[in-house]
Amino acid sequence: DAGVIQSPRHEVTEMGQEVTLRCKPISGHNSLFWYRQTMMRGLELLIYFNNNVPIDDSGMPEDRFSAKMPNASFSTLKIQPSEPRDSAVYFCASSSGGTGTYEQYFGPGTRLTVT
Amino acid sequence: QQQVKQSPQSLIVQKGGISIINCAYENTAFDYFPWYQQFPGKGPALLIAIRPDVSEKKEGRFTISFNKSAKQFSLHIMDSQPGDSATYFCAALKRDDKIIFGKGTRLHILP
Protein backbone atom coordinates (compact mmCIF):
# COMPACT_ATOMS: atom_id res chain seq x y z
CA ASP A 1 0.00 0.00 0.00
CA ALA A 2 1.21 3.51 -0.76
CA GLY A 3 0.20 4.84 2.62
CA VAL A 4 -1.66 8.08 3.18
CA ILE A 5 -1.09 10.47 0.29
CA GLN A 6 -1.19 14.23 0.69
CA SER A 7 -0.87 16.98 -1.86
CA PRO A 8 0.65 19.39 -2.32
CA ARG A 9 3.71 18.75 -0.13
CA HIS A 10 4.50 22.45 0.00
CA GLU A 11 2.24 25.43 -0.55
CA VAL A 12 3.19 29.08 -0.47
CA THR A 13 0.39 31.57 -0.84
CA GLU A 14 -0.42 35.17 -0.12
CA MET A 15 -2.71 36.32 2.63
CA GLY A 16 -6.33 36.32 1.53
CA GLN A 17 -5.97 33.53 -1.01
CA GLU A 18 -7.85 30.27 -0.87
CA VAL A 19 -5.85 27.17 -0.05
CA THR A 20 -6.99 23.58 -0.62
CA LEU A 21 -5.13 20.64 0.86
CA ARG A 22 -5.85 17.13 -0.34
CA CYS A 23 -5.67 13.70 1.23
CA LYS A 24 -6.10 10.14 0.04
CA PRO A 25 -6.39 7.71 2.98
CA ILE A 26 -5.20 4.14 3.02
CA SER A 27 -7.60 1.92 1.13
CA GLY A 28 -10.02 0.18 3.48
CA HIS A 29 -9.60 2.67 6.31
CA ASN A 30 -12.85 4.25 7.38
CA SER A 31 -11.64 7.01 9.69
CA LEU A 32 -9.80 10.11 8.55
CA PHE A 33 -8.21 12.83 10.65
CA TRP A 34 -6.82 16.29 9.85
CA TYR A 35 -4.13 17.69 12.15
CA ARG A 36 -2.18 20.93 12.27
CA GLN A 37 1.34 21.03 13.69
CA THR A 38 3.21 24.13 14.86
CA MET A 39 6.13 24.62 17.22
CA MET A 40 4.00 26.61 19.62
CA ARG A 41 0.90 24.42 19.77
CA GLY A 42 2.20 20.98 18.83
CA LEU A 43 -0.17 18.56 17.10
CA GLU A 44 -3.76 19.76 17.06
CA LEU A 45 -6.67 17.67 15.81
CA LEU A 46 -8.81 19.83 13.55
CA ILE A 47 -11.54 17.43 12.45
CA TYR A 48 -12.17 13.75 11.98
CA PHE A 49 -14.50 11.71 9.80
CA ASN A 50 -15.87 8.23 10.24
CA ASN A 51 -17.37 6.55 7.18
CA ASN A 52 -17.15 9.90 5.36
CA VAL A 53 -19.24 11.67 8.02
CA PRO A 54 -17.72 14.48 10.10
CA ILE A 55 -17.78 13.36 13.73
CA ASP A 56 -16.00 16.13 15.60
CA ASP A 57 -14.95 19.47 14.14
CA SER A 58 -14.42 21.21 17.46
CA GLY A 59 -10.76 21.69 16.63
CA MET A 60 -11.40 23.73 13.52
CA PRO A 61 -10.04 27.18 14.36
CA GLU A 62 -12.77 29.29 12.79
CA ASP A 63 -15.17 29.55 9.89
CA ARG A 64 -12.33 30.14 7.47
CA PHE A 65 -11.55 26.44 7.73
CA SER A 66 -13.74 23.78 6.14
CA ALA A 67 -13.24 20.08 5.41
CA LYS A 68 -15.07 17.63 3.20
CA MET A 69 -14.93 13.94 2.53
CA PRO A 70 -17.04 13.25 -0.57
CA ASN A 71 -16.03 9.58 -0.70
CA ALA A 72 -13.96 7.01 1.13
CA SER A 73 -10.82 7.75 -0.85
CA PHE A 74 -10.60 11.53 -0.80
CA SER A 75 -10.76 14.45 1.59
CA THR A 76 -10.01 18.15 1.37
CA LEU A 77 -9.19 20.83 3.91
CA LYS A 78 -9.87 24.34 2.67
CA ILE A 79 -8.80 27.67 4.15
CA GLN A 80 -10.52 30.75 2.80
CA PRO A 81 -9.25 33.40 3.21
CA SER A 82 -5.82 32.33 4.40
CA GLU A 83 -3.87 34.32 7.00
CA PRO A 84 -0.17 34.27 8.02
CA ARG A 85 -1.09 32.59 11.33
CA ASP A 86 -2.33 29.59 9.34
CA SER A 87 1.27 28.77 8.42
CA ALA A 88 1.90 25.27 9.71
CA VAL A 89 2.33 21.66 8.64
CA TYR A 90 -1.01 19.99 8.03
CA PHE A 91 -1.22 16.23 8.39
CA CYS A 92 -3.87 13.83 7.29
CA ALA A 93 -4.12 10.44 9.02
CA SER A 94 -6.34 7.42 8.58
CA SER A 95 -7.28 4.38 10.59
CA SER A 96 -9.53 1.36 10.37
CA GLY A 97 -12.29 0.29 12.73
CA GLY A 98 -13.65 3.66 13.75
CA THR A 99 -12.37 6.19 16.22
CA GLY A 100 -11.82 3.48 18.78
CA THR A 101 -9.01 2.07 16.72
CA TYR A 102 -5.77 2.90 18.32
CA GLU A 103 -3.30 3.18 15.46
CA GLN A 104 -3.41 6.07 13.08
CA TYR A 105 -1.31 6.21 9.92
CA PHE A 106 -0.07 9.68 9.08
CA GLY A 107 0.69 11.13 5.68
CA PRO A 108 3.88 13.10 4.96
CA GLY A 109 2.15 16.43 5.56
CA THR A 110 1.66 19.66 3.64
CA ARG A 111 3.85 22.56 4.70
CA LEU A 112 1.77 25.72 4.27
CA THR A 113 3.33 29.16 4.27
CA VAL A 114 1.06 32.19 4.09
CA THR A 115 2.88 35.47 3.42
CA GLN B 1 -8.79 16.73 32.19
CA GLN B 2 -8.24 15.86 28.54
CA GLN B 3 -4.61 16.97 28.57
CA VAL B 4 -1.50 14.83 28.41
CA LYS B 5 1.50 16.63 29.86
CA GLN B 6 4.87 15.65 28.41
CA SER B 7 8.40 16.48 29.56
CA PRO B 8 11.05 17.45 28.80
CA GLN B 9 10.51 19.58 25.71
CA SER B 10 13.97 18.71 24.46
CA LEU B 11 16.58 16.18 25.45
CA ILE B 12 20.21 15.60 24.51
CA VAL B 13 21.74 12.20 25.24
CA GLN B 14 25.11 10.69 24.48
CA LYS B 15 25.26 7.73 22.16
CA GLY B 16 24.80 4.56 24.18
CA GLY B 17 22.97 6.34 26.98
CA ILE B 18 19.39 5.99 28.18
CA SER B 19 16.79 8.47 26.96
CA ILE B 20 13.78 8.98 29.23
CA ILE B 21 10.62 10.91 28.36
CA ASN B 22 7.79 11.31 30.83
CA CYS B 23 4.07 11.88 30.47
CA ALA B 24 1.19 12.43 32.87
CA TYR B 25 -2.57 12.35 32.39
CA GLU B 26 -5.71 13.11 34.37
CA ASN B 27 -8.53 11.25 32.69
CA THR B 28 -8.78 7.76 34.20
CA ALA B 29 -11.04 6.72 31.34
CA PHE B 30 -8.10 6.57 28.96
CA ASP B 31 -7.44 2.94 28.07
CA TYR B 32 -4.61 3.07 25.56
CA PHE B 33 -1.31 4.92 25.68
CA PRO B 34 0.69 5.03 22.44
CA TRP B 35 3.99 6.68 21.65
CA TYR B 36 4.57 8.18 18.23
CA GLN B 37 7.95 8.92 16.65
CA GLN B 38 8.40 11.68 14.09
CA PHE B 39 11.45 12.26 11.95
CA PRO B 40 12.01 15.66 10.28
CA GLY B 41 9.88 16.09 7.20
CA LYS B 42 7.77 13.03 7.99
CA GLY B 43 4.48 12.35 9.67
CA PRO B 44 4.34 10.74 13.13
CA ALA B 45 4.39 6.94 13.20
CA LEU B 46 3.32 4.58 15.96
CA LEU B 47 6.35 3.34 17.88
CA ILE B 48 5.00 1.37 20.81
CA ALA B 49 1.85 1.34 22.95
CA ILE B 50 0.59 0.04 26.29
CA ARG B 51 -2.72 -0.61 28.02
CA PRO B 52 -3.24 0.36 31.68
CA ASP B 53 -3.47 -3.24 32.89
CA VAL B 54 0.22 -3.72 32.09
CA SER B 55 3.04 -2.03 34.02
CA GLU B 56 5.73 -2.40 31.39
CA LYS B 57 6.07 -3.23 27.72
CA LYS B 58 9.34 -3.73 25.90
CA GLU B 59 10.07 -3.82 22.18
CA GLY B 60 13.74 -4.01 21.38
CA ARG B 61 15.49 -1.01 22.88
CA PHE B 62 12.19 0.79 23.59
CA THR B 63 10.32 0.28 26.87
CA ILE B 64 7.16 1.88 28.20
CA SER B 65 6.76 1.98 31.97
CA PHE B 66 3.24 2.62 33.24
CA ASN B 67 2.21 3.73 36.74
CA LYS B 68 -1.57 3.63 36.92
CA SER B 69 -1.87 4.95 40.49
CA ALA B 70 0.30 7.96 39.68
CA LYS B 71 -1.31 8.40 36.26
CA GLN B 72 2.10 8.58 34.66
CA PHE B 73 3.90 6.72 31.91
CA SER B 74 7.33 7.01 30.38
CA LEU B 75 9.36 5.94 27.39
CA HIS B 76 12.86 4.60 27.90
CA ILE B 77 15.24 4.20 24.97
CA MET B 78 18.16 1.99 25.92
CA ASP B 79 21.54 2.21 24.17
CA SER B 80 20.36 5.37 22.38
CA GLN B 81 21.66 5.75 18.83
CA PRO B 82 21.97 8.80 16.54
CA GLY B 83 19.23 7.26 14.37
CA ASP B 84 16.86 7.64 17.33
CA SER B 85 17.07 11.43 17.02
CA ALA B 86 13.49 12.50 16.40
CA THR B 87 10.48 14.07 18.07
CA TYR B 88 8.54 11.74 20.34
CA PHE B 89 4.88 12.21 21.25
CA CYS B 90 3.09 10.43 24.03
CA ALA B 91 -0.64 10.11 23.66
CA ALA B 92 -3.73 8.79 25.36
CA LEU B 93 -7.18 7.83 24.22
CA LYS B 94 -10.26 5.87 25.11
CA ARG B 95 -12.36 3.69 22.89
CA ASP B 96 -14.43 5.56 20.32
CA ASP B 97 -12.76 8.87 21.05
CA LYS B 98 -9.97 10.96 19.60
CA ILE B 99 -6.27 10.72 20.44
CA ILE B 100 -4.91 13.31 22.85
CA PHE B 101 -1.25 14.03 22.08
CA GLY B 102 1.42 15.47 24.35
CA LYS B 103 3.38 18.49 23.12
CA GLY B 104 6.34 16.39 22.03
CA THR B 105 9.98 15.93 23.02
CA ARG B 106 12.78 16.69 20.60
CA LEU B 107 15.46 14.08 21.22
CA HIS B 108 18.99 14.50 19.94
CA ILE B 109 21.54 11.72 20.34
CA LEU B 110 25.14 12.88 20.19
CA PRO B 111 27.38 10.65 18.04
PDB file of C-alpha atoms in Angstrom:
ATOM      1  CA  ASP A   1       0.000   0.000   0.000  1.00  0.00           C
ATOM      2  CA  ALA A   2       1.210   3.513  -0.758  1.00  0.00           C
ATOM      3  CA  GLY A   3       0.196   4.840   2.623  1.00  0.00           C
ATOM      4  CA  VAL A   4      -1.660   8.084   3.183  1.00  0.00           C
ATOM      5  CA  ILE A   5      -1.088  10.466   0.288  1.00  0.00           C
ATOM      6  CA  GLN A   6      -1.186  14.225   0.690  1.00  0.00           C
ATOM      7  CA  SER A   7      -0.865  16.977  -1.857  1.00  0.00           C
ATOM      8  CA  PRO A   8       0.651  19.385  -2.316  1.00  0.00           C
ATOM      9  CA  ARG A   9       3.711  18.747  -0.133  1.00  0.00           C
ATOM     10  CA  HIS A  10       4.499  22.452   0.005  1.00  0.00           C
ATOM     11  CA  GLU A  11       2.242  25.429  -0.548  1.00  0.00           C
ATOM     12  CA  VAL A  12       3.188  29.084  -0.466  1.00  0.00           C
ATOM     13  CA  THR A  13       0.391  31.573  -0.842  1.00  0.00           C
ATOM     14  CA  GLU A  14      -0.423  35.170  -0.119  1.00  0.00           C
ATOM     15  CA  MET A  15      -2.712  36.316   2.629  1.00  0.00           C
ATOM     16  CA  GLY A  16      -6.328  36.323   1.530  1.00  0.00           C
ATOM     17  CA  GLN A  17      -5.967  33.535  -1.008  1.00  0.00           C
ATOM     18  CA  GLU A  18      -7.852  30.267  -0.871  1.00  0.00           C
ATOM     19  CA  VAL A  19      -5.849  27.169  -0.054  1.00  0.00           C
ATOM     20  CA  THR A  20      -6.986  23.577  -0.616  1.00  0.00           C
ATOM     21  CA  LEU A  21      -5.134  20.642   0.862  1.00  0.00           C
ATOM     22  CA  ARG A  22      -5.854  17.129  -0.336  1.00  0.00           C
ATOM     23  CA  CYS A  23      -5.671  13.699   1.232  1.00  0.00           C
ATOM     24  CA  LYS A  24      -6.096  10.139   0.037  1.00  0.00           C
ATOM     25  CA  PRO A  25      -6.393   7.715   2.982  1.00  0.00           C
ATOM     26  CA  ILE A  26      -5.198   4.136   3.019  1.00  0.00           C
ATOM     27  CA  SER A  27      -7.603   1.921   1.128  1.00  0.00           C
ATOM     28  CA  GLY A  28     -10.023   0.179   3.483  1.00  0.00           C
ATOM     29  CA  HIS A  29      -9.596   2.667   6.310  1.00  0.00           C
ATOM     30  CA  ASN A  30     -12.852   4.252   7.384  1.00  0.00           C
ATOM     31  CA  SER A  31     -11.643   7.013   9.686  1.00  0.00           C
ATOM     32  CA  LEU A  32      -9.800  10.106   8.546  1.00  0.00           C
ATOM     33  CA  PHE A  33      -8.207  12.827  10.647  1.00  0.00           C
ATOM     34  CA  TRP A  34      -6.821  16.291   9.855  1.00  0.00           C
ATOM     35  CA  TYR A  35      -4.131  17.690  12.147  1.00  0.00           C
ATOM     36  CA  ARG A  36      -2.180  20.928  12.271  1.00  0.00           C
ATOM     37  CA  GLN A  37       1.344  21.033  13.694  1.00  0.00           C
ATOM     38  CA  THR A  38       3.212  24.128  14.864  1.00  0.00           C
ATOM     39  CA  MET A  39       6.127  24.618  17.220  1.00  0.00           C
ATOM     40  CA  MET A  40       4.000  26.610  19.623  1.00  0.00           C
ATOM     41  CA  ARG A  41       0.898  24.416  19.768  1.00  0.00           C
ATOM     42  CA  GLY A  42       2.202  20.983  18.834  1.00  0.00           C
ATOM     43  CA  LEU A  43      -0.171  18.556  17.102  1.00  0.00           C
ATOM     44  CA  GLU A  44      -3.763  19.758  17.056  1.00  0.00           C
ATOM     45  CA  LEU A  45      -6.674  17.669  15.813  1.00  0.00           C
ATOM     46  CA  LEU A  46      -8.810  19.829  13.547  1.00  0.00           C
ATOM     47  CA  ILE A  47     -11.539  17.430  12.449  1.00  0.00           C
ATOM     48  CA  TYR A  48     -12.175  13.749  11.976  1.00  0.00           C
ATOM     49  CA  PHE A  49     -14.497  11.709   9.799  1.00  0.00           C
ATOM     50  CA  ASN A  50     -15.872   8.231  10.244  1.00  0.00           C
ATOM     51  CA  ASN A  51     -17.369   6.545   7.183  1.00  0.00           C
ATOM     52  CA  ASN A  52     -17.153   9.900   5.362  1.00  0.00           C
ATOM     53  CA  VAL A  53     -19.239  11.673   8.016  1.00  0.00           C
ATOM     54  CA  PRO A  54     -17.715  14.481  10.104  1.00  0.00           C
ATOM     55  CA  ILE A  55     -17.783  13.357  13.733  1.00  0.00           C
ATOM     56  CA  ASP A  56     -16.002  16.131  15.596  1.00  0.00           C
ATOM     57  CA  ASP A  57     -14.951  19.466  14.143  1.00  0.00           C
ATOM     58  CA  SER A  58     -14.424  21.211  17.456  1.00  0.00           C
ATOM     59  CA  GLY A  59     -10.760  21.686  16.630  1.00  0.00           C
ATOM     60  CA  MET A  60     -11.402  23.729  13.516  1.00  0.00           C
ATOM     61  CA  PRO A  61     -10.042  27.183  14.364  1.00  0.00           C
ATOM     62  CA  GLU A  62     -12.771  29.289  12.790  1.00  0.00           C
ATOM     63  CA  ASP A  63     -15.171  29.553   9.895  1.00  0.00           C
ATOM     64  CA  ARG A  64     -12.328  30.144   7.469  1.00  0.00           C
ATOM     65  CA  PHE A  65     -11.551  26.440   7.730  1.00  0.00           C
ATOM     66  CA  SER A  66     -13.738  23.779   6.141  1.00  0.00           C
ATOM     67  CA  ALA A  67     -13.240  20.082   5.408  1.00  0.00           C
ATOM     68  CA  LYS A  68     -15.067  17.634   3.202  1.00  0.00           C
ATOM     69  CA  MET A  69     -14.929  13.939   2.528  1.00  0.00           C
ATOM     70  CA  PRO A  70     -17.044  13.249  -0.574  1.00  0.00           C
ATOM     71  CA  ASN A  71     -16.033   9.580  -0.698  1.00  0.00           C
ATOM     72  CA  ALA A  72     -13.964   7.009   1.131  1.00  0.00           C
ATOM     73  CA  SER A  73     -10.816   7.745  -0.847  1.00  0.00           C
ATOM     74  CA  PHE A  74     -10.601  11.531  -0.801  1.00  0.00           C
ATOM     75  CA  SER A  75     -10.760  14.452   1.589  1.00  0.00           C
ATOM     76  CA  THR A  76     -10.012  18.150   1.369  1.00  0.00           C
ATOM     77  CA  LEU A  77      -9.192  20.829   3.906  1.00  0.00           C
ATOM     78  CA  LYS A  78      -9.875  24.343   2.673  1.00  0.00           C
ATOM     79  CA  ILE A  79      -8.802  27.669   4.149  1.00  0.00           C
ATOM     80  CA  GLN A  80     -10.524  30.751   2.797  1.00  0.00           C
ATOM     81  CA  PRO A  81      -9.248  33.396   3.214  1.00  0.00           C
ATOM     82  CA  SER A  82      -5.817  32.332   4.403  1.00  0.00           C
ATOM     83  CA  GLU A  83      -3.867  34.319   7.005  1.00  0.00           C
ATOM     84  CA  PRO A  84      -0.172  34.269   8.020  1.00  0.00           C
ATOM     85  CA  ARG A  85      -1.087  32.590  11.329  1.00  0.00           C
ATOM     86  CA  ASP A  86      -2.331  29.595   9.344  1.00  0.00           C
ATOM     87  CA  SER A  87       1.266  28.769   8.421  1.00  0.00           C
ATOM     88  CA  ALA A  88       1.904  25.266   9.708  1.00  0.00           C
ATOM     89  CA  VAL A  89       2.326  21.663   8.640  1.00  0.00           C
ATOM     90  CA  TYR A  90      -1.010  19.991   8.026  1.00  0.00           C
ATOM     91  CA  PHE A  91      -1.223  16.227   8.392  1.00  0.00           C
ATOM     92  CA  CYS A  92      -3.873  13.825   7.292  1.00  0.00           C
ATOM     93  CA  ALA A  93      -4.116  10.445   9.024  1.00  0.00           C
ATOM     94  CA  SER A  94      -6.340   7.425   8.582  1.00  0.00           C
ATOM     95  CA  SER A  95      -7.275   4.382  10.592  1.00  0.00           C
ATOM     96  CA  SER A  96      -9.527   1.356  10.367  1.00  0.00           C
ATOM     97  CA  GLY A  97     -12.287   0.290  12.726  1.00  0.00           C
ATOM     98  CA  GLY A  98     -13.648   3.661  13.745  1.00  0.00           C
ATOM     99  CA  THR A  99     -12.368   6.194  16.217  1.00  0.00           C
ATOM    100  CA  GLY A 100     -11.820   3.482  18.781  1.00  0.00           C
ATOM    101  CA  THR A 101      -9.011   2.066  16.716  1.00  0.00           C
ATOM    102  CA  TYR A 102      -5.770   2.904  18.321  1.00  0.00           C
ATOM    103  CA  GLU A 103      -3.300   3.178  15.464  1.00  0.00           C
ATOM    104  CA  GLN A 104      -3.413   6.070  13.077  1.00  0.00           C
ATOM    105  CA  TYR A 105      -1.307   6.210   9.922  1.00  0.00           C
ATOM    106  CA  PHE A 106      -0.066   9.678   9.076  1.00  0.00           C
ATOM    107  CA  GLY A 107       0.691  11.127   5.681  1.00  0.00           C
ATOM    108  CA  PRO A 108       3.875  13.104   4.961  1.00  0.00           C
ATOM    109  CA  GLY A 109       2.149  16.431   5.563  1.00  0.00           C
ATOM    110  CA  THR A 110       1.658  19.665   3.645  1.00  0.00           C
ATOM    111  CA  ARG A 111       3.848  22.562   4.702  1.00  0.00           C
ATOM    112  CA  LEU A 112       1.769  25.719   4.273  1.00  0.00           C
ATOM    113  CA  THR A 113       3.335  29.162   4.268  1.00  0.00           C
ATOM    114  CA  VAL A 114       1.061  32.191   4.094  1.00  0.00           C
ATOM    115  CA  THR A 115       2.880  35.465   3.415  1.00  0.00           C
TER     116      THR A 115
ATOM    117  CA  GLN B   1      -8.787  16.730  32.185  1.00  0.00           C
ATOM    118  CA  GLN B   2      -8.238  15.863  28.541  1.00  0.00           C
ATOM    119  CA  GLN B   3      -4.612  16.969  28.573  1.00  0.00           C
ATOM    120  CA  VAL B   4      -1.504  14.834  28.410  1.00  0.00           C
ATOM    121  CA  LYS B   5       1.500  16.625  29.862  1.00  0.00           C
ATOM    122  CA  GLN B   6       4.872  15.651  28.410  1.00  0.00           C
ATOM    123  CA  SER B   7       8.399  16.476  29.565  1.00  0.00           C
ATOM    124  CA  PRO B   8      11.051  17.446  28.799  1.00  0.00           C
ATOM    125  CA  GLN B   9      10.507  19.578  25.708  1.00  0.00           C
ATOM    126  CA  SER B  10      13.966  18.714  24.459  1.00  0.00           C
ATOM    127  CA  LEU B  11      16.584  16.180  25.446  1.00  0.00           C
ATOM    128  CA  ILE B  12      20.213  15.604  24.506  1.00  0.00           C
ATOM    129  CA  VAL B  13      21.745  12.195  25.244  1.00  0.00           C
ATOM    130  CA  GLN B  14      25.112  10.695  24.484  1.00  0.00           C
ATOM    131  CA  LYS B  15      25.258   7.725  22.158  1.00  0.00           C
ATOM    132  CA  GLY B  16      24.798   4.562  24.176  1.00  0.00           C
ATOM    133  CA  GLY B  17      22.966   6.337  26.976  1.00  0.00           C
ATOM    134  CA  ILE B  18      19.389   5.991  28.177  1.00  0.00           C
ATOM    135  CA  SER B  19      16.790   8.473  26.964  1.00  0.00           C
ATOM    136  CA  ILE B  20      13.783   8.982  29.230  1.00  0.00           C
ATOM    137  CA  ILE B  21      10.617  10.908  28.358  1.00  0.00           C
ATOM    138  CA  ASN B  22       7.789  11.309  30.832  1.00  0.00           C
ATOM    139  CA  CYS B  23       4.065  11.883  30.467  1.00  0.00           C
ATOM    140  CA  ALA B  24       1.185  12.432  32.869  1.00  0.00           C
ATOM    141  CA  TYR B  25      -2.569  12.354  32.391  1.00  0.00           C
ATOM    142  CA  GLU B  26      -5.708  13.114  34.373  1.00  0.00           C
ATOM    143  CA  ASN B  27      -8.534  11.254  32.691  1.00  0.00           C
ATOM    144  CA  THR B  28      -8.777   7.762  34.202  1.00  0.00           C
ATOM    145  CA  ALA B  29     -11.041   6.717  31.345  1.00  0.00           C
ATOM    146  CA  PHE B  30      -8.095   6.570  28.958  1.00  0.00           C
ATOM    147  CA  ASP B  31      -7.443   2.945  28.067  1.00  0.00           C
ATOM    148  CA  TYR B  32      -4.611   3.073  25.563  1.00  0.00           C
ATOM    149  CA  PHE B  33      -1.312   4.924  25.679  1.00  0.00           C
ATOM    150  CA  PRO B  34       0.692   5.025  22.439  1.00  0.00           C
ATOM    151  CA  TRP B  35       3.989   6.683  21.655  1.00  0.00           C
ATOM    152  CA  TYR B  36       4.572   8.176  18.234  1.00  0.00           C
ATOM    153  CA  GLN B  37       7.946   8.917  16.645  1.00  0.00           C
ATOM    154  CA  GLN B  38       8.396  11.675  14.095  1.00  0.00           C
ATOM    155  CA  PHE B  39      11.451  12.263  11.945  1.00  0.00           C
ATOM    156  CA  PRO B  40      12.012  15.664  10.277  1.00  0.00           C
ATOM    157  CA  GLY B  41       9.875  16.086   7.196  1.00  0.00           C
ATOM    158  CA  LYS B  42       7.772  13.029   7.987  1.00  0.00           C
ATOM    159  CA  GLY B  43       4.475  12.346   9.672  1.00  0.00           C
ATOM    160  CA  PRO B  44       4.337  10.742  13.125  1.00  0.00           C
ATOM    161  CA  ALA B  45       4.389   6.941  13.199  1.00  0.00           C
ATOM    162  CA  LEU B  46       3.318   4.583  15.964  1.00  0.00           C
ATOM    163  CA  LEU B  47       6.348   3.336  17.876  1.00  0.00           C
ATOM    164  CA  ILE B  48       5.000   1.367  20.809  1.00  0.00           C
ATOM    165  CA  ALA B  49       1.848   1.342  22.948  1.00  0.00           C
ATOM    166  CA  ILE B  50       0.588   0.038  26.286  1.00  0.00           C
ATOM    167  CA  ARG B  51      -2.719  -0.606  28.019  1.00  0.00           C
ATOM    168  CA  PRO B  52      -3.241   0.364  31.684  1.00  0.00           C
ATOM    169  CA  ASP B  53      -3.469  -3.235  32.894  1.00  0.00           C
ATOM    170  CA  VAL B  54       0.218  -3.722  32.092  1.00  0.00           C
ATOM    171  CA  SER B  55       3.044  -2.033  34.019  1.00  0.00           C
ATOM    172  CA  GLU B  56       5.727  -2.403  31.386  1.00  0.00           C
ATOM    173  CA  LYS B  57       6.074  -3.225  27.718  1.00  0.00           C
ATOM    174  CA  LYS B  58       9.343  -3.731  25.902  1.00  0.00           C
ATOM    175  CA  GLU B  59      10.074  -3.815  22.180  1.00  0.00           C
ATOM    176  CA  GLY B  60      13.736  -4.011  21.380  1.00  0.00           C
ATOM    177  CA  ARG B  61      15.495  -1.008  22.878  1.00  0.00           C
ATOM    178  CA  PHE B  62      12.190   0.786  23.589  1.00  0.00           C
ATOM    179  CA  THR B  63      10.322   0.281  26.871  1.00  0.00           C
ATOM    180  CA  ILE B  64       7.158   1.881  28.205  1.00  0.00           C
ATOM    181  CA  SER B  65       6.761   1.983  31.972  1.00  0.00           C
ATOM    182  CA  PHE B  66       3.244   2.623  33.241  1.00  0.00           C
ATOM    183  CA  ASN B  67       2.214   3.731  36.736  1.00  0.00           C
ATOM    184  CA  LYS B  68      -1.568   3.625  36.921  1.00  0.00           C
ATOM    185  CA  SER B  69      -1.867   4.954  40.487  1.00  0.00           C
ATOM    186  CA  ALA B  70       0.305   7.964  39.681  1.00  0.00           C
ATOM    187  CA  LYS B  71      -1.311   8.399  36.261  1.00  0.00           C
ATOM    188  CA  GLN B  72       2.104   8.581  34.655  1.00  0.00           C
ATOM    189  CA  PHE B  73       3.902   6.719  31.914  1.00  0.00           C
ATOM    190  CA  SER B  74       7.330   7.014  30.385  1.00  0.00           C
ATOM    191  CA  LEU B  75       9.364   5.940  27.388  1.00  0.00           C
ATOM    192  CA  HIS B  76      12.857   4.599  27.901  1.00  0.00           C
ATOM    193  CA  ILE B  77      15.244   4.201  24.972  1.00  0.00           C
ATOM    194  CA  MET B  78      18.164   1.995  25.925  1.00  0.00           C
ATOM    195  CA  ASP B  79      21.536   2.213  24.165  1.00  0.00           C
ATOM    196  CA  SER B  80      20.358   5.374  22.376  1.00  0.00           C
ATOM    197  CA  GLN B  81      21.661   5.755  18.825  1.00  0.00           C
ATOM    198  CA  PRO B  82      21.970   8.800  16.536  1.00  0.00           C
ATOM    199  CA  GLY B  83      19.231   7.263  14.375  1.00  0.00           C
ATOM    200  CA  ASP B  84      16.858   7.642  17.331  1.00  0.00           C
ATOM    201  CA  SER B  85      17.074  11.435  17.019  1.00  0.00           C
ATOM    202  CA  ALA B  86      13.490  12.497  16.399  1.00  0.00           C
ATOM    203  CA  THR B  87      10.483  14.073  18.074  1.00  0.00           C
ATOM    204  CA  TYR B  88       8.535  11.742  20.344  1.00  0.00           C
ATOM    205  CA  PHE B  89       4.882  12.214  21.252  1.00  0.00           C
ATOM    206  CA  CYS B  90       3.095  10.430  24.030  1.00  0.00           C
ATOM    207  CA  ALA B  91      -0.642  10.112  23.661  1.00  0.00           C
ATOM    208  CA  ALA B  92      -3.731   8.792  25.365  1.00  0.00           C
ATOM    209  CA  LEU B  93      -7.176   7.834  24.221  1.00  0.00           C
ATOM    210  CA  LYS B  94     -10.260   5.870  25.106  1.00  0.00           C
ATOM    211  CA  ARG B  95     -12.361   3.687  22.891  1.00  0.00           C
ATOM    212  CA  ASP B  96     -14.435   5.561  20.317  1.00  0.00           C
ATOM    213  CA  ASP B  97     -12.765   8.870  21.051  1.00  0.00           C
ATOM    214  CA  LYS B  98      -9.972  10.960  19.599  1.00  0.00           C
ATOM    215  CA  ILE B  99      -6.271  10.722  20.440  1.00  0.00           C
ATOM    216  CA  ILE B 100      -4.911  13.314  22.854  1.00  0.00           C
ATOM    217  CA  PHE B 101      -1.254  14.033  22.085  1.00  0.00           C
ATOM    218  CA  GLY B 102       1.416  15.474  24.353  1.00  0.00           C
ATOM    219  CA  LYS B 103       3.379  18.494  23.123  1.00  0.00           C
ATOM    220  CA  GLY B 104       6.338  16.387  22.026  1.00  0.00           C
ATOM    221  CA  THR B 105       9.975  15.927  23.021  1.00  0.00           C
ATOM    222  CA  ARG B 106      12.775  16.693  20.599  1.00  0.00           C
ATOM    223  CA  LEU B 107      15.462  14.078  21.216  1.00  0.00           C
ATOM    224  CA  HIS B 108      18.994  14.503  19.938  1.00  0.00           C
ATOM    225  CA  ILE B 109      21.545  11.720  20.339  1.00  0.00           C
ATOM    226  CA  LEU B 110      25.144  12.877  20.193  1.00  0.00           C
ATOM    227  CA  PRO B 111      27.383  10.648  18.040  1.00  0.00           C
TER     228      PRO B 111
END
